[in-house]
JSON list of C-alpha atoms in Angstrom, two decimals:
[
{"chain": "A", "resi": 1, "resn": "GLY", "atom": "CA", "xyz": [-64.63, -39.42, 2.13]},
{"chain": "A", "resi": 2, "resn": "ALA", "atom": "CA", "xyz": [-61.58, -38.78, 3.97]},
{"chain": "A", "resi": 3, "resn": "GLY", "atom": "CA", "xyz": [-60.02, -36.52, 1.28]},
{"chain": "A", "resi": 4, "resn": "VAL", "atom": "CA", "xyz": [-60.64, -34.42, -1.78]},
{"chain": "A", "resi": 5, "resn": "SER", "atom": "CA", "xyz": [-61.74, -36.56, -4.66]},
{"chain": "A", "resi": 6, "resn": "GLN", "atom": "CA", "xyz": [-61.46, -35.66, -8.44]},
{"chain": "A", "resi": 7, "resn": "SER", "atom": "CA", "xyz": [-62.62, -37.45, -11.36]},
{"chain": "A", "resi": 8, "resn": "PRO", "atom": "CA", "xyz": [-61.64, -38.42, -13.97]},
{"chain": "A", "resi": 9, "resn": "SER", "atom": "CA", "xyz": [-57.90, -38.88, -13.00]},
{"chain": "A", "resi": 10, "resn": "ASN", "atom": "CA", "xyz": [-56.94, -38.80, -16.55]},
{"chain": "A", "resi": 11, "resn": "LYS", "atom": "CA", "xyz": [-58.74, -37.37, -19.64]},
{"chain": "A", "resi": 12, "resn": "VAL", "atom": "CA", "xyz": [-57.85, -37.32, -23.26]},
{"chain": "A", "resi": 13, "resn": "THR", "atom": "CA", "xyz": [-59.94, -35.34, -25.62]},
{"chain": "A", "resi": 14, "resn": "GLU", "atom": "CA", "xyz": [-59.77, -33.84, -29.06]},
{"chain": "A", "resi": 15, "resn": "LYS", "atom": "CA", "xyz": [-59.33, -30.24, -29.78]},
{"chain": "A", "resi": 16, "resn": "GLY", "atom": "CA", "xyz": [-62.47, -28.48, -29.90]},
{"chain": "A", "resi": 17, "resn": "LYS", "atom": "CA", "xyz": [-64.36, -30.95, -27.55]},
{"chain": "A", "resi": 18, "resn": "ASP", "atom": "CA", "xyz": [-65.87, -29.82, -24.18]},
{"chain": "A", "resi": 19, "resn": "VAL", "atom": "CA", "xyz": [-64.71, -31.33, -21.11]},
{"chain": "A", "resi": 20, "resn": "GLU", "atom": "CA", "xyz": [-66.08, -31.33, -17.37]},
{"chain": "A", "resi": 21, "resn": "LEU", "atom": "CA", "xyz": [-63.93, -32.02, -14.58]},
{"chain": "A", "resi": 22, "resn": "ARG", "atom": "CA", "xyz": [-65.31, -32.91, -11.06]},
{"chain": "A", "resi": 23, "resn": "CYS", "atom": "CA", "xyz": [-64.27, -32.27, -7.59]},
{"chain": "A", "resi": 24, "resn": "ASP", "atom": "CA", "xyz": [-65.74, -33.48, -4.20]},
{"chain": "A", "resi": 25, "resn": "PRO", "atom": "CA", "xyz": [-64.40, -31.48, -1.33]},
{"chain": "A", "resi": 26, "resn": "ILE", "atom": "CA", "xyz": [-63.81, -32.71, 2.17]},
{"chain": "A", "resi": 27, "resn": "SER", "atom": "CA", "xyz": [-67.08, -32.85, 3.77]},
{"chain": "A", "resi": 28, "resn": "GLY", "atom": "CA", "xyz": [-67.75, -29.44, 5.85]},
{"chain": "A", "resi": 29, "resn": "HIS", "atom": "CA", "xyz": [-65.18, -27.51, 3.95]},
{"chain": "A", "resi": 30, "resn": "THR", "atom": "CA", "xyz": [-66.51, -24.51, 2.86]},
{"chain": "A", "resi": 31, "resn": "ALA", "atom": "CA", "xyz": [-63.83, -23.08, 0.68]},
{"chain": "A", "resi": 32, "resn": "LEU", "atom": "CA", "xyz": [-63.03, -24.74, -2.71]},
{"chain": "A", "resi": 33, "resn": "TYR", "atom": "CA", "xyz": [-60.40, -23.89, -4.94]},
{"chain": "A", "resi": 34, "resn": "TRP", "atom": "CA", "xyz": [-59.43, -24.89, -8.65]},
{"chain": "A", "resi": 35, "resn": "TYR", "atom": "CA", "xyz": [-55.78, -24.46, -9.94]},
{"chain": "A", "resi": 36, "resn": "ARG", "atom": "CA", "xyz": [-53.91, -25.57, -12.92]},
{"chain": "A", "resi": 37, "resn": "GLN", "atom": "CA", "xyz": [-50.60, -26.90, -13.07]},
{"chain": "A", "resi": 38, "resn": "SER", "atom": "CA", "xyz": [-48.58, -27.11, -16.37]},
{"chain": "A", "resi": 39, "resn": "LEU", "atom": "CA", "xyz": [-45.49, -29.07, -16.98]},
{"chain": "A", "resi": 40, "resn": "GLY", "atom": "CA", "xyz": [-42.60, -27.50, -14.86]},
{"chain": "A", "resi": 41, "resn": "GLN", "atom": "CA", "xyz": [-44.79, -24.83, -13.70]},
{"chain": "A", "resi": 42, "resn": "GLY", "atom": "CA", "xyz": [-46.32, -23.61, -10.39]},
{"chain": "A", "resi": 43, "resn": "LEU", "atom": "CA", "xyz": [-49.82, -23.73, -9.52]},
{"chain": "A", "resi": 44, "resn": "GLU", "atom": "CA", "xyz": [-52.03, -21.29, -11.29]},
{"chain": "A", "resi": 45, "resn": "PHE", "atom": "CA", "xyz": [-55.37, -19.94, -9.66]},
{"chain": "A", "resi": 46, "resn": "LEU", "atom": "CA", "xyz": [-58.30, -20.38, -11.76]},
{"chain": "A", "resi": 47, "resn": "ILE", "atom": "CA", "xyz": [-61.42, -19.93, -9.38]},
{"chain": "A", "resi": 48, "resn": "TYR", "atom": "CA", "xyz": [-62.40, -19.77, -5.72]},
{"chain": "A", "resi": 49, "resn": "PHE", "atom": "CA", "xyz": [-65.69, -20.55, -4.04]},
{"chain": "A", "resi": 50, "resn": "GLN", "atom": "CA", "xyz": [-66.38, -19.60, -0.50]},
{"chain": "A", "resi": 51, "resn": "GLY", "atom": "CA", "xyz": [-69.54, -20.61, 1.26]},
{"chain": "A", "resi": 52, "resn": "ASN", "atom": "CA", "xyz": [-72.65, -18.86, -0.35]},
{"chain": "A", "resi": 53, "resn": "SER", "atom": "CA", "xyz": [-70.47, -15.83, -1.48]},
{"chain": "A", "resi": 54, "resn": "ALA", "atom": "CA", "xyz": [-69.92, -14.90, -5.23]},
{"chain": "A", "resi": 55, "resn": "PRO", "atom": "CA", "xyz": [-66.92, -17.01, -6.52]},
{"chain": "A", "resi": 56, "resn": "ASP", "atom": "CA", "xyz": [-63.65, -15.26, -7.23]},
{"chain": "A", "resi": 57, "resn": "LYS", "atom": "CA", "xyz": [-63.30, -15.94, -11.08]},
{"chain": "A", "resi": 58, "resn": "SER", "atom": "CA", "xyz": [-60.32, -13.88, -11.68]},
{"chain": "A", "resi": 59, "resn": "GLY", "atom": "CA", "xyz": [-57.98, -16.44, -12.56]},
{"chain": "A", "resi": 60, "resn": "LEU", "atom": "CA", "xyz": [-60.10, -18.20, -15.34]},
{"chain": "A", "resi": 61, "resn": "PRO", "atom": "CA", "xyz": [-57.79, -17.64, -18.44]},
{"chain": "A", "resi": 62, "resn": "SER", "atom": "CA", "xyz": [-60.62, -17.18, -20.89]},
{"chain": "A", "resi": 63, "resn": "ASP", "atom": "CA", "xyz": [-64.62, -17.41, -21.29]},
{"chain": "A", "resi": 64, "resn": "ARG", "atom": "CA", "xyz": [-64.11, -21.01, -22.36]},
{"chain": "A", "resi": 65, "resn": "PHE", "atom": "CA", "xyz": [-63.54, -21.69, -18.67]},
{"chain": "A", "resi": 66, "resn": "SER", "atom": "CA", "xyz": [-66.38, -21.72, -16.10]},
{"chain": "A", "resi": 67, "resn": "ALA", "atom": "CA", "xyz": [-67.01, -23.60, -12.77]},
{"chain": "A", "resi": 68, "resn": "GLU", "atom": "CA", "xyz": [-69.92, -24.10, -10.55]},
{"chain": "A", "resi": 69, "resn": "ARG", "atom": "CA", "xyz": [-70.54, -25.53, -7.06]},
{"chain": "A", "resi": 70, "resn": "THR", "atom": "CA", "xyz": [-73.72, -26.97, -6.23]},
{"chain": "A", "resi": 71, "resn": "GLY", "atom": "CA", "xyz": [-75.23, -27.13, -2.84]},
{"chain": "A", "resi": 72, "resn": "GLY", "atom": "CA", "xyz": [-72.00, -25.84, -1.40]},
{"chain": "A", "resi": 73, "resn": "SER", "atom": "CA", "xyz": [-70.19, -29.20, -2.10]},
{"chain": "A", "resi": 74, "resn": "VAL", "atom": "CA", "xyz": [-69.41, -30.77, -5.38]},
{"chain": "A", "resi": 75, "resn": "SER", "atom": "CA", "xyz": [-67.73, -28.47, -8.10]},
{"chain": "A", "resi": 76, "resn": "THR", "atom": "CA", "xyz": [-67.53, -28.99, -11.77]},
{"chain": "A", "resi": 77, "resn": "LEU", "atom": "CA", "xyz": [-64.87, -27.11, -13.93]},
{"chain": "A", "resi": 78, "resn": "THR", "atom": "CA", "xyz": [-65.98, -27.02, -17.54]},
{"chain": "A", "resi": 79, "resn": "ILE", "atom": "CA", "xyz": [-63.64, -26.08, -20.47]},
{"chain": "A", "resi": 80, "resn": "GLN", "atom": "CA", "xyz": [-65.60, -25.50, -23.80]},
{"chain": "A", "resi": 81, "resn": "ARG", "atom": "CA", "xyz": [-63.90, -25.78, -27.25]},
{"chain": "A", "resi": 82, "resn": "THR", "atom": "CA", "xyz": [-60.69, -27.32, -25.67]},
{"chain": "A", "resi": 83, "resn": "GLN", "atom": "CA", "xyz": [-57.24, -26.01, -27.03]},
{"chain": "A", "resi": 84, "resn": "GLN", "atom": "CA", "xyz": [-54.10, -27.86, -26.94]},
{"chain": "A", "resi": 85, "resn": "GLU", "atom": "CA", "xyz": [-52.67, -25.25, -24.40]},
{"chain": "A", "resi": 86, "resn": "ASP", "atom": "CA", "xyz": [-55.44, -26.47, -22.07]},
{"chain": "A", "resi": 87, "resn": "SER", "atom": "CA", "xyz": [-53.40, -29.50, -21.51]},
{"chain": "A", "resi": 88, "resn": "ALA", "atom": "CA", "xyz": [-52.47, -29.65, -17.96]},
{"chain": "A", "resi": 89, "resn": "VAL", "atom": "CA", "xyz": [-53.00, -31.10, -14.53]},
{"chain": "A", "resi": 90, "resn": "TYR", "atom": "CA", "xyz": [-56.37, -29.55, -12.94]},
{"chain": "A", "resi": 91, "resn": "LEU", "atom": "CA", "xyz": [-55.99, -29.52, -9.23]},
{"chain": "A", "resi": 92, "resn": "CYS", "atom": "CA", "xyz": [-58.85, -28.99, -6.86]},
{"chain": "A", "resi": 93, "resn": "ALA", "atom": "CA", "xyz": [-58.54, -27.93, -3.20]},
{"chain": "A", "resi": 94, "resn": "SER", "atom": "CA", "xyz": [-60.74, -27.40, -0.14]},
{"chain": "A", "resi": 95, "resn": "SER", "atom": "CA", "xyz": [-60.09, -25.76, 3.20]},
{"chain": "A", "resi": 96, "resn": "LEU", "atom": "CA", "xyz": [-62.08, -25.29, 6.40]},
{"chain": "A", "resi": 97, "resn": "GLN", "atom": "CA", "xyz": [-62.26, -21.51, 6.43]},
{"chain": "A", "resi": 98, "resn": "GLY", "atom": "CA", "xyz": [-62.95, -20.27, 9.48]},
{"chain": "A", "resi": 99, "resn": "ARG", "atom": "CA", "xyz": [-63.01, -16.40, 10.51]},
{"chain": "A", "resi": 100, "resn": "SER", "atom": "CA", "xyz": [-59.51, -16.19, 10.35]},
{"chain": "A", "resi": 101, "resn": "TYR", "atom": "CA", "xyz": [-59.14, -17.57, 6.82]},
{"chain": "A", "resi": 102, "resn": "ASN", "atom": "CA", "xyz": [-56.01, -19.37, 8.10]},
{"chain": "A", "resi": 103, "resn": "SER", "atom": "CA", "xyz": [-56.72, -22.85, 7.11]},
{"chain": "A", "resi": 104, "resn": "PRO", "atom": "CA", "xyz": [-54.49, -24.98, 4.96]},
{"chain": "A", "resi": 105, "resn": "LEU", "atom": "CA", "xyz": [-55.83, -26.21, 1.50]},
{"chain": "A", "resi": 106, "resn": "HIS", "atom": "CA", "xyz": [-56.10, -29.96, 1.13]},
{"chain": "A", "resi": 107, "resn": "PHE", "atom": "CA", "xyz": [-55.63, -31.12, -2.46]},
{"chain": "A", "resi": 108, "resn": "GLY", "atom": "CA", "xyz": [-57.06, -34.01, -4.60]},
{"chain": "A", "resi": 109, "resn": "ASN", "atom": "CA", "xyz": [-54.77, -35.85, -6.82]},
{"chain": "A", "resi": 110, "resn": "GLY", "atom": "CA", "xyz": [-55.90, -33.95, -9.88]},
{"chain": "A", "resi": 111, "resn": "THR", "atom": "CA", "xyz": [-57.12, -34.50, -13.43]},
{"chain": "A", "resi": 112, "resn": "ARG", "atom": "CA", "xyz": [-54.53, -34.66, -16.02]},
{"chain": "A", "resi": 113, "resn": "LEU", "atom": "CA", "xyz": [-56.08, -33.33, -19.19]},
{"chain": "A", "resi": 114, "resn": "THR", "atom": "CA", "xyz": [-54.58, -33.88, -22.55]},
{"chain": "A", "resi": 115, "resn": "VAL", "atom": "CA", "xyz": [-55.92, -32.08, -25.85]},
{"chain": "A", "resi": 116, "resn": "THR", "atom": "CA", "xyz": [-54.90, -33.79, -28.92]},
{"chain": "B", "resi": 1, "resn": "GLU", "atom": "CA", "xyz": [-49.54, -7.27, -8.11]},
{"chain": "B", "resi": 2, "resn": "ASP", "atom": "CA", "xyz": [-49.16, -9.93, -5.46]},
{"chain": "B", "resi": 3, "resn": "LYS", "atom": "CA", "xyz": [-46.34, -12.41, -6.03]},
{"chain": "B", "resi": 4, "resn": "VAL", "atom": "CA", "xyz": [-44.37, -15.25, -4.39]},
{"chain": "B", "resi": 5, "resn": "VAL", "atom": "CA", "xyz": [-40.84, -16.10, -5.75]},
{"chain": "B", "resi": 6, "resn": "GLN", "atom": "CA", "xyz": [-38.96, -19.31, -4.78]},
{"chain": "B", "resi": 7, "resn": "SER", "atom": "CA", "xyz": [-35.36, -19.94, -5.17]},
{"chain": "B", "resi": 8, "resn": "PRO", "atom": "CA", "xyz": [-33.48, -21.95, -6.04]},
{"chain": "B", "resi": 9, "resn": "LEU", "atom": "CA", "xyz": [-35.67, -23.33, -8.97]},
{"chain": "B", "resi": 10, "resn": "SER", "atom": "CA", "xyz": [-33.80, -26.76, -8.64]},
{"chain": "B", "resi": 11, "resn": "LEU", "atom": "CA", "xyz": [-31.38, -28.38, -6.28]},
{"chain": "B", "resi": 12, "resn": "VAL", "atom": "CA", "xyz": [-29.33, -31.47, -6.43]},
{"chain": "B", "resi": 13, "resn": "VAL", "atom": "CA", "xyz": [-27.79, -32.72, -3.18]},
{"chain": "B", "resi": 14, "resn": "HIS", "atom": "CA", "xyz": [-26.53, -36.08, -1.72]},
{"chain": "B", "resi": 15, "resn": "GLU", "atom": "CA", "xyz": [-28.15, -38.01, 0.95]},
{"chain": "B", "resi": 16, "resn": "GLY", "atom": "CA", "xyz": [-27.36, -36.67, 4.39]},
{"chain": "B", "resi": 17, "resn": "ASP", "atom": "CA", "xyz": [-26.91, -33.02, 3.22]},
{"chain": "B", "resi": 18, "resn": "THR", "atom": "CA", "xyz": [-28.67, -30.08, 4.61]},
{"chain": "B", "resi": 19, "resn": "VAL", "atom": "CA", "xyz": [-30.76, -27.93, 2.35]},
{"chain": "B", "resi": 20, "resn": "THR", "atom": "CA", "xyz": [-32.26, -24.53, 2.61]},
{"chain": "B", "resi": 21, "resn": "LEU", "atom": "CA", "xyz": [-35.07, -23.43, 0.39]},
{"chain": "B", "resi": 22, "resn": "ASN", "atom": "CA", "xyz": [-36.21, -19.79, 0.00]},
{"chain": "B", "resi": 23, "resn": "CYS", "atom": "CA", "xyz": [-39.47, -18.11, -0.42]},
{"chain": "B", "resi": 24, "resn": "SER", "atom": "CA", "xyz": [-39.98, -14.47, -0.81]},
{"chain": "B", "resi": 25, "resn": "TYR", "atom": "CA", "xyz": [-43.31, -12.75, -1.19]},
{"chain": "B", "resi": 26, "resn": "GLU", "atom": "CA", "xyz": [-45.17, -9.41, -1.85]},
{"chain": "B", "resi": 27, "resn": "VAL", "atom": "CA", "xyz": [-48.84, -9.47, -1.12]},
{"chain": "B", "resi": 28, "resn": "THR", "atom": "CA", "xyz": [-51.40, -7.24, 0.19]},
{"chain": "B", "resi": 29, "resn": "ASN", "atom": "CA", "xyz": [-52.61, -7.51, 3.76]},
{"chain": "B", "resi": 30, "resn": "PHE", "atom": "CA", "xyz": [-50.51, -10.83, 4.43]},
{"chain": "B", "resi": 31, "resn": "ARG", "atom": "CA", "xyz": [-52.08, -13.47, 6.61]},
{"chain": "B", "resi": 32, "resn": "SER", "atom": "CA", "xyz": [-50.17, -16.72, 6.22]},
{"chain": "B", "resi": 33, "resn": "LEU", "atom": "CA", "xyz": [-47.44, -18.45, 4.36]},
{"chain": "B", "resi": 34, "resn": "LEU", "atom": "CA", "xyz": [-47.85, -21.96, 3.74]},
{"chain": "B", "resi": 35, "resn": "TRP", "atom": "CA", "xyz": [-45.24, -24.79, 2.52]},
{"chain": "B", "resi": 36, "resn": "TYR", "atom": "CA", "xyz": [-46.26, -27.87, 0.45]},
{"chain": "B", "resi": 37, "resn": "LYS", "atom": "CA", "xyz": [-44.57, -30.98, -0.83]},
{"chain": "B", "resi": 38, "resn": "GLN", "atom": "CA", "xyz": [-45.42, -32.30, -4.11]},
{"chain": "B", "resi": 39, "resn": "GLU", "atom": "CA", "xyz": [-44.51, -35.70, -5.36]},
{"chain": "B", "resi": 40, "resn": "LYS", "atom": "CA", "xyz": [-46.37, -37.09, -8.01]},
{"chain": "B", "resi": 41, "resn": "LYS", "atom": "CA", "xyz": [-49.78, -35.80, -7.75]},
{"chain": "B", "resi": 42, "resn": "ALA", "atom": "CA", "xyz": [-51.39, -33.80, -4.87]},
{"chain": "B", "resi": 43, "resn": "PRO", "atom": "CA", "xyz": [-49.39, -31.32, -2.87]},
{"chain": "B", "resi": 44, "resn": "THR", "atom": "CA", "xyz": [-49.39, -32.17, 0.76]},
{"chain": "B", "resi": 45, "resn": "PHE", "atom": "CA", "xyz": [-49.25, -29.74, 3.61]},
{"chain": "B", "resi": 46, "resn": "LEU", "atom": "CA", "xyz": [-46.26, -29.08, 5.52]},
{"chain": "B", "resi": 47, "resn": "PHE", "atom": "CA", "xyz": [-46.42, -25.98, 7.55]},
{"chain": "B", "resi": 48, "resn": "MET", "atom": "CA", "xyz": [-48.48, -22.72, 8.01]},
{"chain": "B", "resi": 49, "resn": "LEU", "atom": "CA", "xyz": [-46.60, -19.72, 9.36]},
{"chain": "B", "resi": 50, "resn": "THR", "atom": "CA", "xyz": [-48.30, -16.59, 10.58]},
{"chain": "B", "resi": 51, "resn": "SER", "atom": "CA", "xyz": [-45.97, -14.97, 13.06]},
{"chain": "B", "resi": 52, "resn": "SER", "atom": "CA", "xyz": [-42.25, -14.01, 12.53]},
{"chain": "B", "resi": 53, "resn": "GLY", "atom": "CA", "xyz": [-39.56, -15.64, 14.33]},
{"chain": "B", "resi": 54, "resn": "ILE", "atom": "CA", "xyz": [-41.47, -18.66, 15.50]},
{"chain": "B", "resi": 55, "resn": "GLU", "atom": "CA", "xyz": [-39.90, -21.93, 13.96]},
{"chain": "B", "resi": 56, "resn": "LYS", "atom": "CA", "xyz": [-42.28, -24.62, 13.09]},
{"chain": "B", "resi": 57, "resn": "LYS", "atom": "CA", "xyz": [-40.65, -28.03, 13.17]},
{"chain": "B", "resi": 58, "resn": "SER", "atom": "CA", "xyz": [-41.64, -31.55, 12.02]},
{"chain": "B", "resi": 59, "resn": "GLY", "atom": "CA", "xyz": [-39.01, -34.27, 12.12]},
{"chain": "B", "resi": 60, "resn": "ARG", "atom": "CA", "xyz": [-36.04, -33.07, 10.00]},
{"chain": "B", "resi": 61, "resn": "LEU", "atom": "CA", "xyz": [-38.08, -30.40, 8.44]},
{"chain": "B", "resi": 62, "resn": "SER", "atom": "CA", "xyz": [-38.41, -26.82, 9.85]},
{"chain": "B", "resi": 63, "resn": "SER", "atom": "CA", "xyz": [-39.54, -23.47, 8.71]},
{"chain": "B", "resi": 64, "resn": "ILE", "atom": "CA", "xyz": [-39.48, -19.83, 9.87]},
{"chain": "B", "resi": 65, "resn": "LEU", "atom": "CA", "xyz": [-41.11, -16.65, 8.65]},
{"chain": "B", "resi": 66, "resn": "ASP", "atom": "CA", "xyz": [-39.65, -13.09, 8.67]},
{"chain": "B", "resi": 67, "resn": "LYS", "atom": "CA", "xyz": [-42.46, -10.72, 8.04]},
{"chain": "B", "resi": 68, "resn": "LYS", "atom": "CA", "xyz": [-40.20, -7.59, 8.12]},
{"chain": "B", "resi": 69, "resn": "GLU", "atom": "CA", "xyz": [-38.16, -8.83, 5.42]},
{"chain": "B", "resi": 70, "resn": "LEU", "atom": "CA", "xyz": [-41.01, -10.57, 3.57]},
{"chain": "B", "resi": 71, "resn": "PHE", "atom": "CA", "xyz": [-39.59, -14.06, 3.32]},
{"chain": "B", "resi": 72, "resn": "SER", "atom": "CA", "xyz": [-39.61, -17.63, 4.77]},
{"chain": "B", "resi": 73, "resn": "ILE", "atom": "CA", "xyz": [-37.02, -20.61, 4.64]},
{"chain": "B", "resi": 74, "resn": "LEU", "atom": "CA", "xyz": [-37.60, -24.23, 4.69]},
{"chain": "B", "resi": 75, "resn": "ASN", "atom": "CA", "xyz": [-34.82, -26.38, 5.95]},
{"chain": "B", "resi": 76, "resn": "ILE", "atom": "CA", "xyz": [-34.30, -29.97, 5.55]},
{"chain": "B", "resi": 77, "resn": "THR", "atom": "CA", "xyz": [-31.64, -31.61, 7.66]},
{"chain": "B", "resi": 78, "resn": "ALA", "atom": "CA", "xyz": [-29.91, -35.21, 6.81]},
{"chain": "B", "resi": 79, "resn": "THR", "atom": "CA", "xyz": [-31.78, -35.39, 3.47]},
{"chain": "B", "resi": 80, "resn": "GLN", "atom": "CA", "xyz": [-33.12, -38.60, 2.33]},
{"chain": "B", "resi": 81, "resn": "THR", "atom": "CA", "xyz": [-34.01, -39.75, -1.36]},
{"chain": "B", "resi": 82, "resn": "GLY", "atom": "CA", "xyz": [-37.65, -39.73, -0.20]},
{"chain": "B", "resi": 83, "resn": "ASP", "atom": "CA", "xyz": [-37.33, -35.92, 0.29]},
{"chain": "B", "resi": 84, "resn": "SER", "atom": "CA", "xyz": [-37.07, -35.56, -3.46]},
{"chain": "B", "resi": 85, "resn": "ALA", "atom": "CA", "xyz": [-40.04, -33.56, -4.55]},
{"chain": "B", "resi": 86, "resn": "VAL", "atom": "CA", "xyz": [-41.18, -30.05, -5.62]},
{"chain": "B", "resi": 87, "resn": "TYR", "atom": "CA", "xyz": [-41.58, -27.69, -2.61]},
{"chain": "B", "resi": 88, "resn": "LEU", "atom": "CA", "xyz": [-44.20, -25.14, -2.96]},
{"chain": "B", "resi": 89, "resn": "CYS", "atom": "CA", "xyz": [-44.50, -22.07, -1.23]},
{"chain": "B", "resi": 90, "resn": "ALA", "atom": "CA", "xyz": [-47.78, -20.12, -1.06]},
{"chain": "B", "resi": 91, "resn": "VAL", "atom": "CA", "xyz": [-49.26, -17.14, 0.75]},
{"chain": "B", "resi": 92, "resn": "ILE", "atom": "CA", "xyz": [-52.76, -16.10, 1.82]},
{"chain": "B", "resi": 93, "resn": "GLY", "atom": "CA", "xyz": [-53.35, -12.46, 1.56]},
{"chain": "B", "resi": 94, "resn": "GLN", "atom": "CA", "xyz": [-56.37, -10.33, 1.69]},
{"chain": "B", "resi": 95, "resn": "ALA", "atom": "CA", "xyz": [-59.52, -12.06, 3.44]},
{"chain": "B", "resi": 96, "resn": "GLY", "atom": "CA", "xyz": [-61.52, -14.11, 0.98]},
{"chain": "B", "resi": 97, "resn": "THR", "atom": "CA", "xyz": [-58.91, -14.35, -1.82]},
{"chain": "B", "resi": 98, "resn": "ALA", "atom": "CA", "xyz": [-57.15, -17.38, -2.73]},
{"chain": "B", "resi": 99, "resn": "LEU", "atom": "CA", "xyz": [-53.74, -18.94, -2.21]},
{"chain": "B", "resi": 100, "resn": "ILE", "atom": "CA", "xyz": [-51.09, -17.52, -4.34]},
{"chain": "B", "resi": 101, "resn": "PHE", "atom": "CA", "xyz": [-48.15, -19.99, -5.16]},
{"chain": "B", "resi": 102, "resn": "GLY", "atom": "CA", "xyz": [-44.46, -19.85, -6.20]},
{"chain": "B", "resi": 103, "resn": "LYS", "atom": "CA", "xyz": [-43.13, -21.82, -9.09]},
{"chain": "B", "resi": 104, "resn": "GLY", "atom": "CA", "xyz": [-41.56, -24.24, -6.55]},
{"chain": "B", "resi": 105, "resn": "THR", "atom": "CA", "xyz": [-38.06, -25.58, -5.87]},
{"chain": "B", "resi": 106, "resn": "THR", "atom": "CA", "xyz": [-37.40, -29.10, -7.41]},
{"chain": "B", "resi": 107, "resn": "LEU", "atom": "CA", "xyz": [-35.24, -31.01, -4.84]},
{"chain": "B", "resi": 108, "resn": "SER", "atom": "CA", "xyz": [-33.39, -34.07, -5.96]},
{"chain": "B", "resi": 109, "resn": "VAL", "atom": "CA", "xyz": [-31.51, -36.12, -3.27]},
{"chain": "B", "resi": 110, "resn": "SER", "atom": "CA", "xyz": [-29.20, -38.78, -4.70]},
{"chain": "B", "resi": 111, "resn": "SER", "atom": "CA", "xyz": [-28.00, -41.79, -2.69]}
]
């Protein structure tokens, strides 16, 4: 597709359930990022994939959060045993990372997660 | 710890006013600074700045970077209601690390 695609656009789940959020980056983009944005807050970095390198997981807030990227393309962010504080918009972005690493990020429309 | 600080946090102006948004940063091995505009959903890319003193311009928006003083400004002239949004500043530091965002400036333009 032309842009970064995320699904679902909205997800309501009960506390304690697991959820999976999907991101389909722009074709050819080797870098993929997950960010979280809570109401009135900036973007909080979660995890970063770059090509075949080991992902940078330094932003994941707890071991309930995990992400994978299969075949260097689609990524899935999984949140286990969801808590109410996990409620936020989860944004995925991709970029064409050349040697200079100076490529702007292109964002998807996000998944709005509400944990009840 | 790397950080990006934006000011003001919010701003209300009238149509036609000129506004200046500020972004200061502390980051290891700075590479680039980026500005994004976020309305309802996805942030959209505005500018990428890598060199000091070179103004980037797009219509009524312009931005400049000062790598000595570690800040950037985003100017919007002759503001319109469509400029109402959250403006996000972000920096890329050491190679292979993720973009670090500030909390954003919420701009409201009234008619």
